[in-house]
JSON list of C-alpha atoms in Angstrom, two decimals:
[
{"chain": "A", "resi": 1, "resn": "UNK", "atom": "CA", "xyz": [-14.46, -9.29, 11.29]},
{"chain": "A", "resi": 2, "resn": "UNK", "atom": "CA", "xyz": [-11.31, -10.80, 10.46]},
{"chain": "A", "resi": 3, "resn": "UNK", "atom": "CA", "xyz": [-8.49, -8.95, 8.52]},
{"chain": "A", "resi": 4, "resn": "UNK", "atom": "CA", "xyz": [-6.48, -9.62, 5.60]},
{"chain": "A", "resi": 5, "resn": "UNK", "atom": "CA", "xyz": [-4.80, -13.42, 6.46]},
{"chain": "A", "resi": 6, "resn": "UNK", "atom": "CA", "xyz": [-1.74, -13.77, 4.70]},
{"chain": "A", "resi": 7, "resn": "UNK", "atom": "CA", "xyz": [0.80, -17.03, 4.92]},
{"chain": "A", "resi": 8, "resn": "UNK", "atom": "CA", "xyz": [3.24, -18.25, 5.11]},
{"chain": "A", "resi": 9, "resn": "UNK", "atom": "CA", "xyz": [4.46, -15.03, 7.50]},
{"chain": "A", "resi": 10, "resn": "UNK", "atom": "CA", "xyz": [8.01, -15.89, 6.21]},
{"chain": "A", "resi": 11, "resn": "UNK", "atom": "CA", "xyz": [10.00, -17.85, 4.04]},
{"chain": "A", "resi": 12, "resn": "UNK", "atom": "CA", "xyz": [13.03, -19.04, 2.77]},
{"chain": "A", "resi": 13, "resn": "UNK", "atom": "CA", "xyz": [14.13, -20.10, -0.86]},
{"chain": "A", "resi": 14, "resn": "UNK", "atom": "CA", "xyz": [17.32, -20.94, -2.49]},
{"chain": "A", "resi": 15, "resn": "UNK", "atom": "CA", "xyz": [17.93, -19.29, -6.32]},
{"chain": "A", "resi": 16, "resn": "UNK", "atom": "CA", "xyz": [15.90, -20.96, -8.64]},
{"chain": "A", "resi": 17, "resn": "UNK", "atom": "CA", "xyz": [13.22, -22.26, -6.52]},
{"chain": "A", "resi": 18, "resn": "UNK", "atom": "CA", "xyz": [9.48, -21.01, -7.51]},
{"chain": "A", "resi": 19, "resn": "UNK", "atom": "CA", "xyz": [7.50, -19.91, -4.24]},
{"chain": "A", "resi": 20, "resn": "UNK", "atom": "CA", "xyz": [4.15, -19.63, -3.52]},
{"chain": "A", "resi": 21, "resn": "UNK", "atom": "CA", "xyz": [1.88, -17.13, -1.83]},
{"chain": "A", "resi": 22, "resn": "UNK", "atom": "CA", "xyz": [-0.99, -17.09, -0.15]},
{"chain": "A", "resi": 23, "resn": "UNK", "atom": "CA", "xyz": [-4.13, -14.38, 0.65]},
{"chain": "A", "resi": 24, "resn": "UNK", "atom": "CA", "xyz": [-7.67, -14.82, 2.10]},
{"chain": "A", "resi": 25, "resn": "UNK", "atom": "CA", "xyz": [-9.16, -10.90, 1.71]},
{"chain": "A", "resi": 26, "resn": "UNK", "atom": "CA", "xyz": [-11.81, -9.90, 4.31]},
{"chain": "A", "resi": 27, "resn": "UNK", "atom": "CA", "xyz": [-14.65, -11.85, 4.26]},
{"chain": "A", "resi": 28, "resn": "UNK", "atom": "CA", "xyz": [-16.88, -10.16, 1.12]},
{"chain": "A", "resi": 29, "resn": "UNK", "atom": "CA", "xyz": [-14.30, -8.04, -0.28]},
{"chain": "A", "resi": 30, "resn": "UNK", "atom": "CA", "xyz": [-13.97, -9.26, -3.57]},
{"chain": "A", "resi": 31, "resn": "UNK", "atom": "CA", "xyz": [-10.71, -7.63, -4.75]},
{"chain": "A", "resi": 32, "resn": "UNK", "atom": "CA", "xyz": [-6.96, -8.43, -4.24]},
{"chain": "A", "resi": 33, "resn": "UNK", "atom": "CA", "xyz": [-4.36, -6.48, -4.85]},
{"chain": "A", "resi": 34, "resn": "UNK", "atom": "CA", "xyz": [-0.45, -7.60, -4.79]},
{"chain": "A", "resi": 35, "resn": "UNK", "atom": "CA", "xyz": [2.27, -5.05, -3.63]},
{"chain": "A", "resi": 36, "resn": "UNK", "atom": "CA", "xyz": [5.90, -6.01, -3.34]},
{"chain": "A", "resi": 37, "resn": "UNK", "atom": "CA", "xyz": [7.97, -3.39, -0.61]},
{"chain": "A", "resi": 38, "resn": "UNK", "atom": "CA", "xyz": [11.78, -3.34, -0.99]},
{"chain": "A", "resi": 39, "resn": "UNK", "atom": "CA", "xyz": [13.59, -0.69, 1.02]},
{"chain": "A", "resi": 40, "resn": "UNK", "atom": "CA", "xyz": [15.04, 0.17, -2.21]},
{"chain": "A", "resi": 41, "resn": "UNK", "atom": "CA", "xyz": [12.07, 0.29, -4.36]},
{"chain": "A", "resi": 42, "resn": "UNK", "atom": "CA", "xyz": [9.57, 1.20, -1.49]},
{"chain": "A", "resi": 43, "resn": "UNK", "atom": "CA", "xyz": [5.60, 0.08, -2.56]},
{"chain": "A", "resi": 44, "resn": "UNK", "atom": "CA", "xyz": [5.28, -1.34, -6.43]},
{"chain": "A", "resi": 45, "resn": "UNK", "atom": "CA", "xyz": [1.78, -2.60, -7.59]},
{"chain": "A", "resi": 46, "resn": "UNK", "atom": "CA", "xyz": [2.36, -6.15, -8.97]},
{"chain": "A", "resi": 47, "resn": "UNK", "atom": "CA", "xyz": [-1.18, -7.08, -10.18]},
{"chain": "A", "resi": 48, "resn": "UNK", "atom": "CA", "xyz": [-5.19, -7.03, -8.91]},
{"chain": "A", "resi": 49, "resn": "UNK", "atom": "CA", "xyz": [-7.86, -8.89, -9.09]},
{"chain": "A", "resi": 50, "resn": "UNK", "atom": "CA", "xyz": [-11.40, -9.24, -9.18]},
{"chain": "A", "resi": 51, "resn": "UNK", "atom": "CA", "xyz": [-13.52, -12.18, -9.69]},
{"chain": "A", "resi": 52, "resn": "UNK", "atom": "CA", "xyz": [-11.16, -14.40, -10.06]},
{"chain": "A", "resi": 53, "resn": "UNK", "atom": "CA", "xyz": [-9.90, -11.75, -13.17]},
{"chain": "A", "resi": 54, "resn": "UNK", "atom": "CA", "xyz": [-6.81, -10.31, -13.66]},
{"chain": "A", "resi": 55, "resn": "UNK", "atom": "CA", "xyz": [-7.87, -6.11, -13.45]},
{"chain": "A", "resi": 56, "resn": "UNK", "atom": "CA", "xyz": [-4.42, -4.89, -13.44]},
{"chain": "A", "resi": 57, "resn": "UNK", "atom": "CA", "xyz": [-0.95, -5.25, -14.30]},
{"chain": "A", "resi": 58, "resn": "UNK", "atom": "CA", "xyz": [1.94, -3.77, -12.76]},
{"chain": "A", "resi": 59, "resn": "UNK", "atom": "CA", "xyz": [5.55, -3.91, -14.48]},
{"chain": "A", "resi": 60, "resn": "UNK", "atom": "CA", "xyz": [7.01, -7.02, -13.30]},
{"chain": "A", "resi": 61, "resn": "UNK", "atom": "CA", "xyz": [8.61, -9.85, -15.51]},
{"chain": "A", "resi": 62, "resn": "UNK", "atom": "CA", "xyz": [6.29, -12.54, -16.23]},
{"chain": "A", "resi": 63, "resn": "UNK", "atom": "CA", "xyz": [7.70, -14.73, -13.62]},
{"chain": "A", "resi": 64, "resn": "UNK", "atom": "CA", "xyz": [5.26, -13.17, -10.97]},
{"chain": "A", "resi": 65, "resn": "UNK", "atom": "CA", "xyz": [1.94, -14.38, -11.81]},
{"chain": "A", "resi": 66, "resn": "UNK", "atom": "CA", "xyz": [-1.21, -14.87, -9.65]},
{"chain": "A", "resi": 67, "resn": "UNK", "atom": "CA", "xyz": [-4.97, -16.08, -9.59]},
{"chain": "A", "resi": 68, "resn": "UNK", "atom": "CA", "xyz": [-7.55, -15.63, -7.75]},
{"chain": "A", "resi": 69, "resn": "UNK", "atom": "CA", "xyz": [-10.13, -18.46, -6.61]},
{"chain": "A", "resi": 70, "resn": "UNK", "atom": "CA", "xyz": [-13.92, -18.72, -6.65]},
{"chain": "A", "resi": 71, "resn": "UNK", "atom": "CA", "xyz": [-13.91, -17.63, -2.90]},
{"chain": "A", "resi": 72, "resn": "UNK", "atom": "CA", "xyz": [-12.04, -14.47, -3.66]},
{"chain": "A", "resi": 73, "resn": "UNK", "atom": "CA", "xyz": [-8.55, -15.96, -2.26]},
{"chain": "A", "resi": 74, "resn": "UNK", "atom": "CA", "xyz": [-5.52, -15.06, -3.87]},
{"chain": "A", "resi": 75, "resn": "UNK", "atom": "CA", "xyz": [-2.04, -16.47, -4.38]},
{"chain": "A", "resi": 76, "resn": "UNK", "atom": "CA", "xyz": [0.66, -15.10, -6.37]},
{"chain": "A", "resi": 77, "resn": "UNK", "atom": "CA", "xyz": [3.66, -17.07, -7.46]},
{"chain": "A", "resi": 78, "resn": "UNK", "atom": "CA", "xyz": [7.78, -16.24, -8.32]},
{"chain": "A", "resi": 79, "resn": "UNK", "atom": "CA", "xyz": [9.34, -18.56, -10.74]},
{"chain": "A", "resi": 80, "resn": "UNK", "atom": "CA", "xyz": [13.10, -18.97, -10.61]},
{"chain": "A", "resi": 81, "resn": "UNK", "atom": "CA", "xyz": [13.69, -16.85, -7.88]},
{"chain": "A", "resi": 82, "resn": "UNK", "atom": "CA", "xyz": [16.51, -14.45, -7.89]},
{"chain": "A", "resi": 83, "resn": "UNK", "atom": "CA", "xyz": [18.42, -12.44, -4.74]},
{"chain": "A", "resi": 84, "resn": "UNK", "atom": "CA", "xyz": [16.65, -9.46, -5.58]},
{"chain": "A", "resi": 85, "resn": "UNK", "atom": "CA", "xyz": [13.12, -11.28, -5.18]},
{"chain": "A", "resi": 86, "resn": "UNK", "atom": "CA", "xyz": [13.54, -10.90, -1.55]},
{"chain": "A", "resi": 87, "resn": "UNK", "atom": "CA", "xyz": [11.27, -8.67, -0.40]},
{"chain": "A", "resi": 88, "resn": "UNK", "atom": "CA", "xyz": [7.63, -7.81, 1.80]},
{"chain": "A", "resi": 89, "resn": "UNK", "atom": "CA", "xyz": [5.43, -9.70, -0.09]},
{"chain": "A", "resi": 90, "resn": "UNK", "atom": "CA", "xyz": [1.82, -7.30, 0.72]},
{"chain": "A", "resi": 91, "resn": "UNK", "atom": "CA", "xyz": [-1.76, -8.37, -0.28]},
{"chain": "A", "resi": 92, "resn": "UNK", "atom": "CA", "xyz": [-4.64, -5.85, -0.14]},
{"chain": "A", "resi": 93, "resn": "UNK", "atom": "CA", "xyz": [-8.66, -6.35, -0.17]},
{"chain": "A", "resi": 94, "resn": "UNK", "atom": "CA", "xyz": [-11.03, -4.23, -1.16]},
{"chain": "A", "resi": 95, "resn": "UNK", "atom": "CA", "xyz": [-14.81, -4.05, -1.05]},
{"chain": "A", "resi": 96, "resn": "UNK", "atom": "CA", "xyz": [-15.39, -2.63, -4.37]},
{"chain": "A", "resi": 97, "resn": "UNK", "atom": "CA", "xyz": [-17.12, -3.54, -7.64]},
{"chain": "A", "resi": 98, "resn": "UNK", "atom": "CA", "xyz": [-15.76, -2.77, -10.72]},
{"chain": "A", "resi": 99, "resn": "UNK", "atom": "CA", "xyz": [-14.34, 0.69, -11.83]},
{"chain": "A", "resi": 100, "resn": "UNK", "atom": "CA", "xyz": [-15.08, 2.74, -8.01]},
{"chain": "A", "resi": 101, "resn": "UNK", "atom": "CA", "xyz": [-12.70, 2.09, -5.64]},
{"chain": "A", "resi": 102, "resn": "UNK", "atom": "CA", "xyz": [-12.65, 2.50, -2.42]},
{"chain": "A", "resi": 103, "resn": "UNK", "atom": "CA", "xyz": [-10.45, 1.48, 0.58]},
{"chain": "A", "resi": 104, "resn": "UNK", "atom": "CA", "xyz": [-7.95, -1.08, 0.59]},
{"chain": "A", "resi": 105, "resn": "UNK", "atom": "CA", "xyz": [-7.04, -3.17, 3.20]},
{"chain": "A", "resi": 106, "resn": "UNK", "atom": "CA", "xyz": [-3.68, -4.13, 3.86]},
{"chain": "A", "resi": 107, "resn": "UNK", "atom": "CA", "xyz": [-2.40, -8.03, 5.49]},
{"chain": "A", "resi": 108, "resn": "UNK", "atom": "CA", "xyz": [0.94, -7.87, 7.34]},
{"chain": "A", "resi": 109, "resn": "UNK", "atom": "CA", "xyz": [2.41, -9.62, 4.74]},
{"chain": "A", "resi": 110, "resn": "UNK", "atom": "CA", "xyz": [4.97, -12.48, 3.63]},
{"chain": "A", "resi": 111, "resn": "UNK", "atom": "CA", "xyz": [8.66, -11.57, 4.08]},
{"chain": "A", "resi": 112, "resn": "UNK", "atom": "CA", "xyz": [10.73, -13.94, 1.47]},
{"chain": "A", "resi": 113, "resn": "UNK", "atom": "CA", "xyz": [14.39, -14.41, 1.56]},
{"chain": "A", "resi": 114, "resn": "UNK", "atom": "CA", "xyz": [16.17, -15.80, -0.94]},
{"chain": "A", "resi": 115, "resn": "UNK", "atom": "CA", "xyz": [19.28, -17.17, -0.47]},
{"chain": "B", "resi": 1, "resn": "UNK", "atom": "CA", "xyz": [5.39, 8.09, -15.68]},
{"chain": "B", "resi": 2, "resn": "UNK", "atom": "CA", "xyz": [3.31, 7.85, -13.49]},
{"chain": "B", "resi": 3, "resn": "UNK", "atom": "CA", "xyz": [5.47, 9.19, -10.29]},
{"chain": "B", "resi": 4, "resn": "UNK", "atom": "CA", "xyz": [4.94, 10.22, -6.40]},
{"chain": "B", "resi": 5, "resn": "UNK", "atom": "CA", "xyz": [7.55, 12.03, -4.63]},
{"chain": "B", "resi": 6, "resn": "UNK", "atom": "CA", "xyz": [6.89, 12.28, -1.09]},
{"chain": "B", "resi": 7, "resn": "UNK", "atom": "CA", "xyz": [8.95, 15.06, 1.58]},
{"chain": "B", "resi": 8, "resn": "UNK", "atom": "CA", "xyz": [10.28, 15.05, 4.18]},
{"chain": "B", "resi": 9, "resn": "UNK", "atom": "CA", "xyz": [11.74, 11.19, 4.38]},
{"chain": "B", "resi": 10, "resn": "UNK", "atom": "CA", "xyz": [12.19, 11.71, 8.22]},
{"chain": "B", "resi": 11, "resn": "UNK", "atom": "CA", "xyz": [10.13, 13.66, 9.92]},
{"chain": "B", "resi": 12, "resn": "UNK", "atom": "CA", "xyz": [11.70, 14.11, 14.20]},
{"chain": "B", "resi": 13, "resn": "UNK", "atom": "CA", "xyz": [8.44, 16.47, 16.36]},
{"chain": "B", "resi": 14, "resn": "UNK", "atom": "CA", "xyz": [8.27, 17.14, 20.06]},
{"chain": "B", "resi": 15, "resn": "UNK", "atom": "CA", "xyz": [4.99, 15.55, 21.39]},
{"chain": "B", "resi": 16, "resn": "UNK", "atom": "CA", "xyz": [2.27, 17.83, 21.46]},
{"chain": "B", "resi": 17, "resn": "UNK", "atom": "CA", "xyz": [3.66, 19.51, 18.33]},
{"chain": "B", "resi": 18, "resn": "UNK", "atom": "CA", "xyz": [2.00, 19.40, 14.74]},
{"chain": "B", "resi": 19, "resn": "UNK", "atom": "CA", "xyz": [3.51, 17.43, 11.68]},
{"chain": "B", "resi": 20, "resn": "UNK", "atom": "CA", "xyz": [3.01, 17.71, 8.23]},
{"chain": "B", "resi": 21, "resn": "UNK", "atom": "CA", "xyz": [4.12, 15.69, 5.20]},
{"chain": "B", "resi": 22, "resn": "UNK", "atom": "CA", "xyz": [3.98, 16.35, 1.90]},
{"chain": "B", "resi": 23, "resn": "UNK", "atom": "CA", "xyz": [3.31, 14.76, -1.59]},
{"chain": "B", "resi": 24, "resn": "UNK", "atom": "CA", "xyz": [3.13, 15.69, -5.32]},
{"chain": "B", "resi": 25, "resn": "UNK", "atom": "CA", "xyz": [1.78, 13.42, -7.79]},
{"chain": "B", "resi": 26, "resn": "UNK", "atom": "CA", "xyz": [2.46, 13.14, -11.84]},
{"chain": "B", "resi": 27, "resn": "UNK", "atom": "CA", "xyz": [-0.23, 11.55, -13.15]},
{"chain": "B", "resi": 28, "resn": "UNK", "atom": "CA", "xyz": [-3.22, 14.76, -13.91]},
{"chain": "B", "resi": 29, "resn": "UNK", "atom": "CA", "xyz": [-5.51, 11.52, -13.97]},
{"chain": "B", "resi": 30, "resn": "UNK", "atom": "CA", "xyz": [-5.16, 10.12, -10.44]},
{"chain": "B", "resi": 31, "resn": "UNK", "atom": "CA", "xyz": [-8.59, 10.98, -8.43]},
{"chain": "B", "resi": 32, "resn": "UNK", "atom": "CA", "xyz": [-8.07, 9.36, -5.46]},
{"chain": "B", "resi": 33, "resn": "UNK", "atom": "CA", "xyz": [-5.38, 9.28, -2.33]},
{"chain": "B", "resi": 34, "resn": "UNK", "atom": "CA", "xyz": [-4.91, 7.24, 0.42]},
{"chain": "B", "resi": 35, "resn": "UNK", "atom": "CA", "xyz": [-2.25, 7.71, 3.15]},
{"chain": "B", "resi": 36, "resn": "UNK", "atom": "CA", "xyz": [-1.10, 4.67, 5.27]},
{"chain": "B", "resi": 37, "resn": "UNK", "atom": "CA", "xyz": [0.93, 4.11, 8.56]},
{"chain": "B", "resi": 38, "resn": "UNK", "atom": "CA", "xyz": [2.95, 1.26, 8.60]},
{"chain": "B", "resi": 39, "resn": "UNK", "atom": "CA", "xyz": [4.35, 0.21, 11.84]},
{"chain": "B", "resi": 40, "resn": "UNK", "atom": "CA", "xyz": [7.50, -2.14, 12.68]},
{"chain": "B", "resi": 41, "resn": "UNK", "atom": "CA", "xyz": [6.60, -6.06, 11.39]},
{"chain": "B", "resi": 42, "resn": "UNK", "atom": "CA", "xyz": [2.80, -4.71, 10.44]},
{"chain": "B", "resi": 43, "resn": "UNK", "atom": "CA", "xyz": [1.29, -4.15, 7.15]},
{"chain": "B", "resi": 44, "resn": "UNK", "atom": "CA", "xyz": [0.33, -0.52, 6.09]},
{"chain": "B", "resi": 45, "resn": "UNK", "atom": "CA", "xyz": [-2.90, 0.60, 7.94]},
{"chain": "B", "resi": 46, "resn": "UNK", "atom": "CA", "xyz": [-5.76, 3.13, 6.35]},
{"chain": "B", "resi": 47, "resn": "UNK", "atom": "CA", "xyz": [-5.37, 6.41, 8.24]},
{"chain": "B", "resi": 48, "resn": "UNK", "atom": "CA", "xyz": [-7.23, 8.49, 6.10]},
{"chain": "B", "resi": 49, "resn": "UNK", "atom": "CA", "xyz": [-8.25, 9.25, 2.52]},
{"chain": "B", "resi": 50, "resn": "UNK", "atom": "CA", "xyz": [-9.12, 12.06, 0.11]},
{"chain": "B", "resi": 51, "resn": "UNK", "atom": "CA", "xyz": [-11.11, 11.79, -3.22]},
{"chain": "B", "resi": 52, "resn": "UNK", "atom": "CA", "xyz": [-10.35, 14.55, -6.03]},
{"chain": "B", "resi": 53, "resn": "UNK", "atom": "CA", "xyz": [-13.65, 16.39, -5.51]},
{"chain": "B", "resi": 54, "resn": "UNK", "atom": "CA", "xyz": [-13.01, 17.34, -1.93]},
{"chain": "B", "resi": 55, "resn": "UNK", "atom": "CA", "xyz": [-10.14, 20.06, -1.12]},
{"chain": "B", "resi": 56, "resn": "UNK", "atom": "CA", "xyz": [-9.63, 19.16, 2.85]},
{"chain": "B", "resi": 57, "resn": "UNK", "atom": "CA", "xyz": [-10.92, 16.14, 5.27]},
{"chain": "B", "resi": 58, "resn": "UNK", "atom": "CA", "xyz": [-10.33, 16.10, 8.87]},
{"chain": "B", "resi": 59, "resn": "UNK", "atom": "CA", "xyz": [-10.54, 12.94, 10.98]},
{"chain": "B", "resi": 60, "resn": "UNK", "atom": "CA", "xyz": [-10.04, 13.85, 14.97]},
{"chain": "B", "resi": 61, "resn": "UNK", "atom": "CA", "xyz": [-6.31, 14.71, 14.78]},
{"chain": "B", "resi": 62, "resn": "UNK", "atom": "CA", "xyz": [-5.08, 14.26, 11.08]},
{"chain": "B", "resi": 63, "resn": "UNK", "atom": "CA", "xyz": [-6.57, 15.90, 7.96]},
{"chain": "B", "resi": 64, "resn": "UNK", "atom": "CA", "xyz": [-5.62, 15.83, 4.79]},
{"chain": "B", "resi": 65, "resn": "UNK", "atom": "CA", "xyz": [-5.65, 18.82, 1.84]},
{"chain": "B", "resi": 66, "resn": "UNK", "atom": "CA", "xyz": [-5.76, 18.39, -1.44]},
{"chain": "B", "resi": 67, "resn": "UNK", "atom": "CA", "xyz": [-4.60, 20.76, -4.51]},
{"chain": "B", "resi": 68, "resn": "UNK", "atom": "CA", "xyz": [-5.19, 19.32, -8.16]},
{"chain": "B", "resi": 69, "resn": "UNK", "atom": "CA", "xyz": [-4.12, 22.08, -9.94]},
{"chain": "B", "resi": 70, "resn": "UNK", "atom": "CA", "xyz": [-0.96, 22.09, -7.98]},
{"chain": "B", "resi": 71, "resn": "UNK", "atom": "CA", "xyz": [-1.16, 18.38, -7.58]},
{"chain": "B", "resi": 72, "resn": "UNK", "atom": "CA", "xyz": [-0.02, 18.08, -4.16]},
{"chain": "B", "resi": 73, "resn": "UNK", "atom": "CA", "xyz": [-1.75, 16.51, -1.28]},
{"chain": "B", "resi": 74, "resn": "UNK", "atom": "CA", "xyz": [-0.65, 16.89, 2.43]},
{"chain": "B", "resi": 75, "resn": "UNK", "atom": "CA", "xyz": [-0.82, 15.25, 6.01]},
{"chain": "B", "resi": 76, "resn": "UNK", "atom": "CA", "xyz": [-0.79, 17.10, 8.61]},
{"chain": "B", "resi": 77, "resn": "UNK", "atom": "CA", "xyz": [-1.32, 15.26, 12.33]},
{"chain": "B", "resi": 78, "resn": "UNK", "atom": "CA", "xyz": [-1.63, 17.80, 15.21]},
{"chain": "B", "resi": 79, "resn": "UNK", "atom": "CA", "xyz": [-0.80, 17.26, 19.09]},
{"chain": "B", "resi": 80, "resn": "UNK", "atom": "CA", "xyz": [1.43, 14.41, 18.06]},
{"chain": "B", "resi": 81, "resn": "UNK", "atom": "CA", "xyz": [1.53, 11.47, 20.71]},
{"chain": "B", "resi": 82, "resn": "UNK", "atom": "CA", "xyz": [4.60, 8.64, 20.24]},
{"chain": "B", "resi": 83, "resn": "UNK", "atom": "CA", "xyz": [2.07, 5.97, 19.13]},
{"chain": "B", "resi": 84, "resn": "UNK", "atom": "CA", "xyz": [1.99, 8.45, 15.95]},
{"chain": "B", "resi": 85, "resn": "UNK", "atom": "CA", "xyz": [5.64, 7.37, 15.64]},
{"chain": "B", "resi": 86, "resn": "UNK", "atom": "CA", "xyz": [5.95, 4.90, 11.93]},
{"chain": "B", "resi": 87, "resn": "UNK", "atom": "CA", "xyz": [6.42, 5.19, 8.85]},
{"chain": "B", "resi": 88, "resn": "UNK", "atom": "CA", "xyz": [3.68, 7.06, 6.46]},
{"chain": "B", "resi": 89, "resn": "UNK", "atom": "CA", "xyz": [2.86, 6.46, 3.13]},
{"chain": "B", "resi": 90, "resn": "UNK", "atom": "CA", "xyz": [0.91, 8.57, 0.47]},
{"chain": "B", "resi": 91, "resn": "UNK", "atom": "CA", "xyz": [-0.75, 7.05, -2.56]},
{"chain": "B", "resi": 92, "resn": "UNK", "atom": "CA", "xyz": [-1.92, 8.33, -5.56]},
{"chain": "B", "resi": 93, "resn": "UNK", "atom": "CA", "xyz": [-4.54, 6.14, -7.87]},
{"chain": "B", "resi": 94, "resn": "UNK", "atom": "CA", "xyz": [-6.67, 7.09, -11.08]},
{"chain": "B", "resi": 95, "resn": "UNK", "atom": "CA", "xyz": [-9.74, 5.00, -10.10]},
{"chain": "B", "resi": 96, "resn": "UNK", "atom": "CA", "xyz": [-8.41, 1.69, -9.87]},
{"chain": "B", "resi": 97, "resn": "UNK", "atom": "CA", "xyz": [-6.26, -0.67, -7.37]},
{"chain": "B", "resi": 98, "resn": "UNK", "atom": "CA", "xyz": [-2.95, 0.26, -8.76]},
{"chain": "B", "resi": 99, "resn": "UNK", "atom": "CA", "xyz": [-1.83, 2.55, -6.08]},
{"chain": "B", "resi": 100, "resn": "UNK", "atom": "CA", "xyz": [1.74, 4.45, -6.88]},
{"chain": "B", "resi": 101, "resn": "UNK", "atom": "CA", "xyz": [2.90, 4.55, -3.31]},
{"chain": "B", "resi": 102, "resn": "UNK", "atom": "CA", "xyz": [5.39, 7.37, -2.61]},
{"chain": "B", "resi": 103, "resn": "UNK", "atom": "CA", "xyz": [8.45, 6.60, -0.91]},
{"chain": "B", "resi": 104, "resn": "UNK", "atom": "CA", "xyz": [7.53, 7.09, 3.14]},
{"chain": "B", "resi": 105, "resn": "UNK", "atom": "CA", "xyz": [8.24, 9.48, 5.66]},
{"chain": "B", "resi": 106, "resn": "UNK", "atom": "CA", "xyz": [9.45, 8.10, 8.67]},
{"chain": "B", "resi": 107, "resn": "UNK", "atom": "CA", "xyz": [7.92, 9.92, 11.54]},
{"chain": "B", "resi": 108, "resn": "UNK", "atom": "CA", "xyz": [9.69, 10.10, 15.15]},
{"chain": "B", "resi": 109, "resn": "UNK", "atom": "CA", "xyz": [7.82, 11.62, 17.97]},
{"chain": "B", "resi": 110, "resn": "UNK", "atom": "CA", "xyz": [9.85, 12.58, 21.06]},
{"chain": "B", "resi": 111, "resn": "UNK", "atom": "CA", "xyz": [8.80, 12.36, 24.38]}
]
């Protein structure tokens, strides 16, 4: 069974740009989860969801959205990017329905750099 | 808030020898916690997890305990080998997807 595909693997964006994010979950895992890992910050929960629903909210400014399709695949996007933006960009899947949770699988990740 | 504080942030053992990692957790609510190894350039992996209504789970070499009236939860990997060697995360969640990660243990294991 494949794994959590995330891509691009890296990128690079000047200040002010808006990026975009990819994430295909494990086939029938239904929800995503978006973490952002800074060496200063460490892990910080930006948002989940689950059928194609926002679940969860982390405290981010409202230029980090996402969606999430039909097919359970995710992407989140940054709106005028700023230096301290870059960052490991992590997506998780999880087999869950609503409420229980259970594990959540981790992709490797999109490493932005803004410049 | 909701907070995790997680000791020691590195963590050097002799291989063969036990190690043990530590985290308390804020949030009286949370009923569920994951810990994940993260390797260089990988995303965190799984290792093991504990629910609120269990006190201890073992899994071949790692186990974790679990107080909730203390509300601390621990790792502890015995006969360490260097492929144990990463960086370990614990997570606390209430029930949904919104982990609070604490902030890693970095775990070197000497040959």
């Amino acid at each position: 069974k494949a794994g959590v595909t995330q891509t691009p693997r890296y990128l690079i964006k000047t200040r002010g740009q808006q990026v975009t994010l990819s994430c295909s979950p494990i086939s029938g895992h239904r929800s995503v989860s978006w973490y952002q890992q800074t060496p200063g910050q460490g892990l910080q929960f930006l948002f989940e969801y689950f059928s194609e629903t926002q679940r969860n909210k982390g405290n981010f400014p409202g230029r980090f959205s996402g969606r999430q399709f039909s097919n359970s695949r995710s992407e989140m996007n940054v709106s005028t990017l700023e230096l301290g933006d870059s960052a490991l960009y992590l997506c998780a899947s999880s087999p869950t329905g609503p409420q229980t949770n259970t594990e959540a699988f981790f992709g490797q990740g999109t490493r932005l750099t803004v410049v | 808030g909701e907070n995790v504080e997680q000791h020691p942030s590195t963590l050097s053992v002799q291989e063969g020898d036990s190690a043990v990692i530590k985290c308390t957790y804020s949030d009286s609510a949370s009923n569920y916690f994951p810990w994940y190894k993260q390797e260089l350039g990988k995303g965190p992996q799984l290792i093991i997890d504990i629910r609120s209504n269990v006190g201890e789970k073992k899994d071949q070499r790692i186990a974790v305990t679990l107080n909730k009236t203390a509300k601390h939860f621990s790792l502890h990997i015995t006969e360490t080998q260097p492929e144990d060697s990463a960086v370990y995360f614990c997570a606390a969640s209430e029930g949904t997807y919104k982990y609070i990660f604490g902030t890693g243990t970095r775990l070197k294991v000497l040959a």
